[in-house]
Amino acid sequence: MPEQAKEQCSWTGCARPPKSLLIDRTLCLEHFLELAERRVGLINQALQDSSEKRSLPQDALTFLSAVISQSTLLTAEARLLHPRLREQLLDLSTGAADLYKRVRRPPRFARRMLCILGGGIVTPKSPVYCVTVNISQHGACIEVTSPLAVDRVITLQREDNKNFIRARVAWGKQQTSNTFWVGLEFLGQEDFWELGLPNNDRPSITKELAL
Ligand SMILES: [Zn+2]
């Protein structure tokens, strides 16, 4: 418990002793769980949005790491904790840790874009077309009809504007008997998909915390 913790949980009307500190709020165990689960749920929801409108709170990472460290501390401290609460804390901390990893990854957008594969692909007489499953600032997942070796460097050309970029095959996964999904990492920094991702003007969780 922090030294300057108040005598009471800061939740309006709650008289239980505070057990944790979450973004400057001292909370009892129950209200820590309630608040943390709600916010983690909101971040999770925002992450499900695979459109360009996806908007994550700016301080999502700070918030998640606070949840992870607090719930880990509480689980370790509270030996006499009710098994249900203990389980809830564990779920919260593993859920937050998983989200933390996902938030750090650049966002992927579900978008079908027709592209042409080239460079290093067995000299085709006709262009090898592929379509994207999803795209991100520095890569894409594409659907192809035959597998591509991991680490192979290829070029990806957009059908619409004919721009191309070099990319490394990061992973591959068979989807059906004749379709494969291939993860590409771009070797250039340009905004190939013209996503122009805005990073400002996103709501802050800290500000929303006032209840
Ligand atoms: Zn409380």
PDB file of N, CA and C in Angstrom, residues 4-73:
ATOM      1  N   GLN A   4       1.141   7.297   1.334  1.00  0.00           N
ATOM      2  CA  GLN A   4       0.183   8.385   1.511  1.00  0.00           C
ATOM      3  C   GLN A   4      -1.255   7.962   1.215  1.00  0.00           C
ATOM      4  N   ALA A   5      -1.490   6.665   1.240  1.00  0.00           N
ATOM      5  CA  ALA A   5      -2.831   6.192   0.929  1.00  0.00           C
ATOM      6  C   ALA A   5      -3.832   6.750   1.923  1.00  0.00           C
ATOM      7  N   LYS A   6      -5.007   7.057   1.403  1.00  0.00           N
ATOM      8  CA  LYS A   6      -6.045   7.569   2.296  1.00  0.00           C
ATOM      9  C   LYS A   6      -6.552   6.410   3.137  1.00  0.00           C
ATOM     10  N   GLU A   7      -7.307   6.748   4.168  1.00  0.00           N
ATOM     11  CA  GLU A   7      -7.817   5.711   5.066  1.00  0.00           C
ATOM     12  C   GLU A   7      -8.924   4.916   4.411  1.00  0.00           C
ATOM     13  N   GLN A   8      -9.557   5.537   3.428  1.00  0.00           N
ATOM     14  CA  GLN A   8     -10.689   4.888   2.771  1.00  0.00           C
ATOM     15  C   GLN A   8     -10.469   4.780   1.273  1.00  0.00           C
ATOM     16  N   CYS A   9     -11.155   3.811   0.732  1.00  0.00           N
ATOM     17  CA  CYS A   9     -11.191   3.687  -0.720  1.00  0.00           C
ATOM     18  C   CYS A   9     -11.765   4.991  -1.293  1.00  0.00           C
ATOM     19  N   SER A  10     -11.215   5.443  -2.415  1.00  0.00           N
ATOM     20  CA  SER A  10     -11.671   6.734  -2.945  1.00  0.00           C
ATOM     21  C   SER A  10     -12.966   6.641  -3.755  1.00  0.00           C
ATOM     22  N   TRP A  11     -13.510   5.454  -3.845  1.00  0.00           N
ATOM     23  CA  TRP A  11     -14.784   5.252  -4.545  1.00  0.00           C
ATOM     24  C   TRP A  11     -15.895   5.889  -3.730  1.00  0.00           C
ATOM     25  N   THR A  12     -16.707   6.697  -4.347  1.00  0.00           N
ATOM     26  CA  THR A  12     -17.755   7.401  -3.608  1.00  0.00           C
ATOM     27  C   THR A  12     -18.624   6.431  -2.823  1.00  0.00           C
ATOM     28  N   GLY A  13     -18.739   6.680  -1.536  1.00  0.00           N
ATOM     29  CA  GLY A  13     -19.616   5.883  -0.697  1.00  0.00           C
ATOM     30  C   GLY A  13     -19.005   4.591  -0.188  1.00  0.00           C
ATOM     31  N   CYS A  14     -17.741   4.316  -0.534  1.00  0.00           N
ATOM     32  CA  CYS A  14     -17.119   3.068  -0.090  1.00  0.00           C
ATOM     33  C   CYS A  14     -16.248   3.345   1.127  1.00  0.00           C
ATOM     34  N   ALA A  15     -16.404   2.564   2.183  1.00  0.00           N
ATOM     35  CA  ALA A  15     -15.647   2.802   3.411  1.00  0.00           C
ATOM     36  C   ALA A  15     -14.576   1.744   3.639  1.00  0.00           C
ATOM     37  N   ARG A  16     -14.388   0.866   2.671  1.00  0.00           N
ATOM     38  CA  ARG A  16     -13.400  -0.193   2.849  1.00  0.00           C
ATOM     39  C   ARG A  16     -11.979   0.392   2.790  1.00  0.00           C
ATOM     40  N   PRO A  17     -11.026  -0.272   3.439  1.00  0.00           N
ATOM     41  CA  PRO A  17      -9.654   0.246   3.398  1.00  0.00           C
ATOM     42  C   PRO A  17      -9.059   0.090   1.994  1.00  0.00           C
ATOM     43  N   PRO A  18      -8.248   1.066   1.573  1.00  0.00           N
ATOM     44  CA  PRO A  18      -7.647   0.980   0.249  1.00  0.00           C
ATOM     45  C   PRO A  18      -6.573  -0.088   0.185  1.00  0.00           C
ATOM     46  N   LYS A  19      -6.499  -0.765  -0.915  1.00  0.00           N
ATOM     47  CA  LYS A  19      -5.512  -1.828  -1.073  1.00  0.00           C
ATOM     48  C   LYS A  19      -4.589  -1.582  -2.251  1.00  0.00           C
ATOM     49  N   SER A  20      -4.992  -0.706  -3.146  1.00  0.00           N
ATOM     50  CA  SER A  20      -4.164  -0.545  -4.330  1.00  0.00           C
ATOM     51  C   SER A  20      -4.243   0.869  -4.857  1.00  0.00           C
ATOM     52  N   LEU A  21      -3.303   1.193  -5.686  1.00  0.00           N
ATOM     53  CA  LEU A  21      -3.234   2.519  -6.272  1.00  0.00           C
ATOM     54  C   LEU A  21      -3.307   2.338  -7.782  1.00  0.00           C
ATOM     55  N   LEU A  22      -4.317   2.939  -8.398  1.00  0.00           N
ATOM     56  CA  LEU A  22      -4.451   2.793  -9.835  1.00  0.00           C
ATOM     57  C   LEU A  22      -4.556   4.176 -10.456  1.00  0.00           C
ATOM     58  N   ILE A  23      -3.532   4.581 -11.187  1.00  0.00           N
ATOM     59  CA  ILE A  23      -3.494   5.923 -11.776  1.00  0.00           C
ATOM     60  C   ILE A  23      -3.955   6.953 -10.740  1.00  0.00           C
ATOM     61  N   ASP A  24      -3.210   7.030  -9.628  1.00  0.00           N
ATOM     62  CA  ASP A  24      -3.455   8.041  -8.591  1.00  0.00           C
ATOM     63  C   ASP A  24      -4.758   7.872  -7.819  1.00  0.00           C
ATOM     64  N   ARG A  25      -5.421   6.764  -7.986  1.00  0.00           N
ATOM     65  CA  ARG A  25      -6.621   6.559  -7.158  1.00  0.00           C
ATOM     66  C   ARG A  25      -6.374   5.406  -6.208  1.00  0.00           C
ATOM     67  N   THR A  26      -6.644   5.649  -4.930  1.00  0.00           N
ATOM     68  CA  THR A  26      -6.526   4.559  -3.965  1.00  0.00           C
ATOM     69  C   THR A  26      -7.865   3.852  -3.915  1.00  0.00           C
ATOM     70  N   LEU A  27      -7.804   2.534  -4.052  1.00  0.00           N
ATOM     71  CA  LEU A  27      -9.055   1.776  -4.156  1.00  0.00           C
ATOM     72  C   LEU A  27      -9.000   0.514  -3.307  1.00  0.00           C
ATOM     73  N   CYS A  28     -10.161   0.102  -2.840  1.00  0.00           N
ATOM     74  CA  CYS A  28     -10.229  -1.198  -2.186  1.00  0.00           C
ATOM     75  C   CYS A  28     -10.137  -2.264  -3.278  1.00  0.00           C
ATOM     76  N   LEU A  29      -9.956  -3.500  -2.848  1.00  0.00           N
ATOM     77  CA  LEU A  29      -9.764  -4.575  -3.812  1.00  0.00           C
ATOM     78  C   LEU A  29     -10.939  -4.692  -4.789  1.00  0.00           C
ATOM     79  N   GLU A  30     -12.141  -4.637  -4.243  1.00  0.00           N
ATOM     80  CA  GLU A  30     -13.332  -4.801  -5.086  1.00  0.00           C
ATOM     81  C   GLU A  30     -13.424  -3.699  -6.145  1.00  0.00           C
ATOM     82  N   HIS A  31     -13.156  -2.466  -5.699  1.00  0.00           N
ATOM     83  CA  HIS A  31     -13.289  -1.366  -6.654  1.00  0.00           C
ATOM     84  C   HIS A  31     -12.105  -1.276  -7.610  1.00  0.00           C
ATOM     85  N   PHE A  32     -10.949  -1.745  -7.150  1.00  0.00           N
ATOM     86  CA  PHE A  32      -9.824  -1.858  -8.081  1.00  0.00           C
ATOM     87  C   PHE A  32     -10.219  -2.810  -9.208  1.00  0.00           C
ATOM     88  N   LEU A  33     -10.786  -3.953  -8.816  1.00  0.00           N
ATOM     89  CA  LEU A  33     -11.197  -4.942  -9.822  1.00  0.00           C
ATOM     90  C   LEU A  33     -12.265  -4.379 -10.754  1.00  0.00           C
ATOM     91  N   GLU A  34     -13.234  -3.710 -10.170  1.00  0.00           N
ATOM     92  CA  GLU A  34     -14.337  -3.194 -10.972  1.00  0.00           C
ATOM     93  C   GLU A  34     -13.837  -2.182 -12.016  1.00  0.00           C
ATOM     94  N   LEU A  35     -13.020  -1.239 -11.526  1.00  0.00           N
ATOM     95  CA  LEU A  35     -12.533  -0.190 -12.414  1.00  0.00           C
ATOM     96  C   LEU A  35     -11.562  -0.746 -13.471  1.00  0.00           C
ATOM     97  N   ALA A  36     -10.647  -1.584 -13.006  1.00  0.00           N
ATOM     98  CA  ALA A  36      -9.644  -2.120 -13.923  1.00  0.00           C
ATOM     99  C   ALA A  36     -10.295  -2.989 -14.991  1.00  0.00           C
ATOM    100  N   GLU A  37     -11.239  -3.844 -14.579  1.00  0.00           N
ATOM    101  CA  GLU A  37     -11.887  -4.724 -15.554  1.00  0.00           C
ATOM    102  C   GLU A  37     -12.658  -3.919 -16.592  1.00  0.00           C
ATOM    103  N   ARG A  38     -13.304  -2.857 -16.132  1.00  0.00           N
ATOM    104  CA  ARG A  38     -14.079  -2.037 -17.065  1.00  0.00           C
ATOM    105  C   ARG A  38     -13.155  -1.377 -18.099  1.00  0.00           C
ATOM    106  N   ARG A  39     -12.058  -0.800 -17.616  1.00  0.00           N
ATOM    107  CA  ARG A  39     -11.142  -0.103 -18.537  1.00  0.00           C
ATOM    108  C   ARG A  39     -10.425  -1.072 -19.470  1.00  0.00           C
ATOM    109  N   VAL A  40     -10.045  -2.226 -18.925  1.00  0.00           N
ATOM    110  CA  VAL A  40      -9.387  -3.237 -19.755  1.00  0.00           C
ATOM    111  C   VAL A  40     -10.355  -3.687 -20.847  1.00  0.00           C
ATOM    112  N   GLY A  41     -11.633  -3.817 -20.469  1.00  0.00           N
ATOM    113  CA  GLY A  41     -12.665  -4.188 -21.434  1.00  0.00           C
ATOM    114  C   GLY A  41     -12.787  -3.167 -22.550  1.00  0.00           C
ATOM    115  N   LEU A  42     -12.711  -1.889 -22.194  1.00  0.00           N
ATOM    116  CA  LEU A  42     -12.825  -0.822 -23.194  1.00  0.00           C
ATOM    117  C   LEU A  42     -11.638  -0.841 -24.163  1.00  0.00           C
ATOM    118  N   ILE A  43     -10.454  -1.075 -23.620  1.00  0.00           N
ATOM    119  CA  ILE A  43      -9.262  -1.138 -24.479  1.00  0.00           C
ATOM    120  C   ILE A  43      -9.389  -2.324 -25.430  1.00  0.00           C
ATOM    121  N   ASN A  44      -9.854  -3.444 -24.879  1.00  0.00           N
ATOM    122  CA  ASN A  44     -10.048  -4.641 -25.693  1.00  0.00           C
ATOM    123  C   ASN A  44     -11.032  -4.372 -26.828  1.00  0.00           C
ATOM    124  N   GLN A  45     -12.111  -3.685 -26.502  1.00  0.00           N
ATOM    125  CA  GLN A  45     -13.120  -3.342 -27.498  1.00  0.00           C
ATOM    126  C   GLN A  45     -12.520  -2.458 -28.602  1.00  0.00           C
ATOM    127  N   ALA A  46     -11.750  -1.470 -28.179  1.00  0.00           N
ATOM    128  CA  ALA A  46     -11.133  -0.553 -29.144  1.00  0.00           C
ATOM    129  C   ALA A  46     -10.190  -1.310 -30.077  1.00  0.00           C
ATOM    130  N   LEU A  47      -9.528  -2.340 -29.531  1.00  0.00           N
ATOM    131  CA  LEU A  47      -8.596  -3.128 -30.344  1.00  0.00           C
ATOM    132  C   LEU A  47      -9.304  -3.995 -31.370  1.00  0.00           C
ATOM    133  N   GLN A  48     -10.558  -4.390 -31.081  1.00  0.00           N
ATOM    134  CA  GLN A  48     -11.302  -5.243 -32.019  1.00  0.00           C
ATOM    135  C   GLN A  48     -11.635  -4.496 -33.308  1.00  0.00           C
ATOM    136  N   ASP A  49     -11.653  -3.178 -33.196  1.00  0.00           N
ATOM    137  CA  ASP A  49     -12.036  -2.354 -34.338  1.00  0.00           C
ATOM    138  C   ASP A  49     -10.909  -2.361 -35.371  1.00  0.00           C
ATOM    139  N   SER A  50     -11.159  -3.019 -36.493  1.00  0.00           N
ATOM    140  CA  SER A  50     -10.083  -3.113 -37.476  1.00  0.00           C
ATOM    141  C   SER A  50     -10.290  -2.116 -38.609  1.00  0.00           C
ATOM    142  N   SER A  51     -11.087  -1.097 -38.362  1.00  0.00           N
ATOM    143  CA  SER A  51     -11.250  -0.063 -39.377  1.00  0.00           C
ATOM    144  C   SER A  51     -10.241   1.047 -39.116  1.00  0.00           C
ATOM    145  N   GLU A  52     -10.152   1.957 -40.041  1.00  0.00           N
ATOM    146  CA  GLU A  52      -9.198   3.044 -39.879  1.00  0.00           C
ATOM    147  C   GLU A  52      -9.592   3.980 -38.744  1.00  0.00           C
ATOM    148  N   LYS A  53     -10.831   3.820 -38.293  1.00  0.00           N
ATOM    149  CA  LYS A  53     -11.308   4.745 -37.257  1.00  0.00           C
ATOM    150  C   LYS A  53     -10.851   4.316 -35.866  1.00  0.00           C
ATOM    151  N   ARG A  54     -10.164   3.165 -35.783  1.00  0.00           N
ATOM    152  CA  ARG A  54      -9.751   2.664 -34.478  1.00  0.00           C
ATOM    153  C   ARG A  54      -9.052   3.747 -33.660  1.00  0.00           C
ATOM    154  N   SER A  55      -9.502   3.911 -32.443  1.00  0.00           N
ATOM    155  CA  SER A  55      -8.913   4.940 -31.605  1.00  0.00           C
ATOM    156  C   SER A  55      -8.634   4.376 -30.217  1.00  0.00           C
ATOM    157  N   LEU A  56      -7.362   4.219 -29.901  1.00  0.00           N
ATOM    158  CA  LEU A  56      -6.979   3.705 -28.596  1.00  0.00           C
ATOM    159  C   LEU A  56      -6.635   4.866 -27.678  1.00  0.00           C
ATOM    160  N   PRO A  57      -6.992   4.742 -26.405  1.00  0.00           N
ATOM    161  CA  PRO A  57      -6.589   5.808 -25.496  1.00  0.00           C
ATOM    162  C   PRO A  57      -5.056   5.943 -25.517  1.00  0.00           C
ATOM    163  N   GLN A  58      -4.603   7.175 -25.491  1.00  0.00           N
ATOM    164  CA  GLN A  58      -3.181   7.465 -25.561  1.00  0.00           C
ATOM    165  C   GLN A  58      -2.389   6.747 -24.481  1.00  0.00           C
ATOM    166  N   ASP A  59      -2.975   6.713 -23.282  1.00  0.00           N
ATOM    167  CA  ASP A  59      -2.223   6.138 -22.165  1.00  0.00           C
ATOM    168  C   ASP A  59      -2.624   4.693 -21.875  1.00  0.00           C
ATOM    169  N   ALA A  60      -3.096   3.991 -22.901  1.00  0.00           N
ATOM    170  CA  ALA A  60      -3.509   2.599 -22.703  1.00  0.00           C
ATOM    171  C   ALA A  60      -2.362   1.750 -22.145  1.00  0.00           C
ATOM    172  N   LEU A  61      -1.156   1.959 -22.652  1.00  0.00           N
ATOM    173  CA  LEU A  61      -0.022   1.148 -22.195  1.00  0.00           C
ATOM    174  C   LEU A  61       0.317   1.428 -20.734  1.00  0.00           C
ATOM    175  N   THR A  62       0.306   2.707 -20.353  1.00  0.00           N
ATOM    176  CA  THR A  62       0.583   3.067 -18.955  1.00  0.00           C
ATOM    177  C   THR A  62      -0.460   2.439 -18.044  1.00  0.00           C
ATOM    178  N   PHE A  63      -1.706   2.537 -18.482  1.00  0.00           N
ATOM    179  CA  PHE A  63      -2.797   1.994 -17.680  1.00  0.00           C
ATOM    180  C   PHE A  63      -2.656   0.478 -17.531  1.00  0.00           C
ATOM    181  N   LEU A  64      -2.404  -0.203 -18.638  1.00  0.00           N
ATOM    182  CA  LEU A  64      -2.300  -1.666 -18.596  1.00  0.00           C
ATOM    183  C   LEU A  64      -1.132  -2.104 -17.719  1.00  0.00           C
ATOM    184  N   SER A  65      -0.006  -1.402 -17.812  1.00  0.00           N
ATOM    185  CA  SER A  65       1.124  -1.847 -17.004  1.00  0.00           C
ATOM    186  C   SER A  65       0.843  -1.588 -15.521  1.00  0.00           C
ATOM    187  N   ALA A  66       0.076  -0.531 -15.200  1.00  0.00           N
ATOM    188  CA  ALA A  66      -0.315  -0.309 -13.801  1.00  0.00           C
ATOM    189  C   ALA A  66      -1.223  -1.448 -13.328  1.00  0.00           C
ATOM    190  N   VAL A  67      -2.142  -1.859 -14.181  1.00  0.00           N
ATOM    191  CA  VAL A  67      -3.047  -2.957 -13.817  1.00  0.00           C
ATOM    192  C   VAL A  67      -2.264  -4.254 -13.592  1.00  0.00           C
ATOM    193  N   ILE A  68      -1.310  -4.506 -14.491  1.00  0.00           N
ATOM    194  CA  ILE A  68      -0.522  -5.742 -14.373  1.00  0.00           C
ATOM    195  C   ILE A  68       0.261  -5.743 -13.057  1.00  0.00           C
ATOM    196  N   SER A  69       0.967  -4.642 -12.761  1.00  0.00           N
ATOM    197  CA  SER A  69       1.796  -4.651 -11.558  1.00  0.00           C
ATOM    198  C   SER A  69       0.948  -4.671 -10.290  1.00  0.00           C
ATOM    199  N   GLN A  70      -0.160  -3.916 -10.281  1.00  0.00           N
ATOM    200  CA  GLN A  70      -1.011  -3.909  -9.091  1.00  0.00           C
ATOM    201  C   GLN A  70      -1.674  -5.258  -8.854  1.00  0.00           C
ATOM    202  N   SER A  71      -2.175  -5.875  -9.903  1.00  0.00           N
ATOM    203  CA  SER A  71      -2.870  -7.145  -9.685  1.00  0.00           C
ATOM    204  C   SER A  71      -1.880  -8.244  -9.301  1.00  0.00           C
ATOM    205  N   THR A  72      -0.662  -8.149  -9.820  1.00  0.00           N
ATOM    206  CA  THR A  72       0.349  -9.143  -9.450  1.00  0.00           C
ATOM    207  C   THR A  72       0.698  -8.979  -7.968  1.00  0.00           C
ATOM    208  N   LEU A  73       0.894  -7.732  -7.547  1.00  0.00           N
ATOM    209  CA  LEU A  73       1.186  -7.442  -6.139  1.00  0.00           C
ATOM    210  C   LEU A  73       0.086  -7.954  -5.225  1.00  0.00           C
TER     211      LEU A  73
END
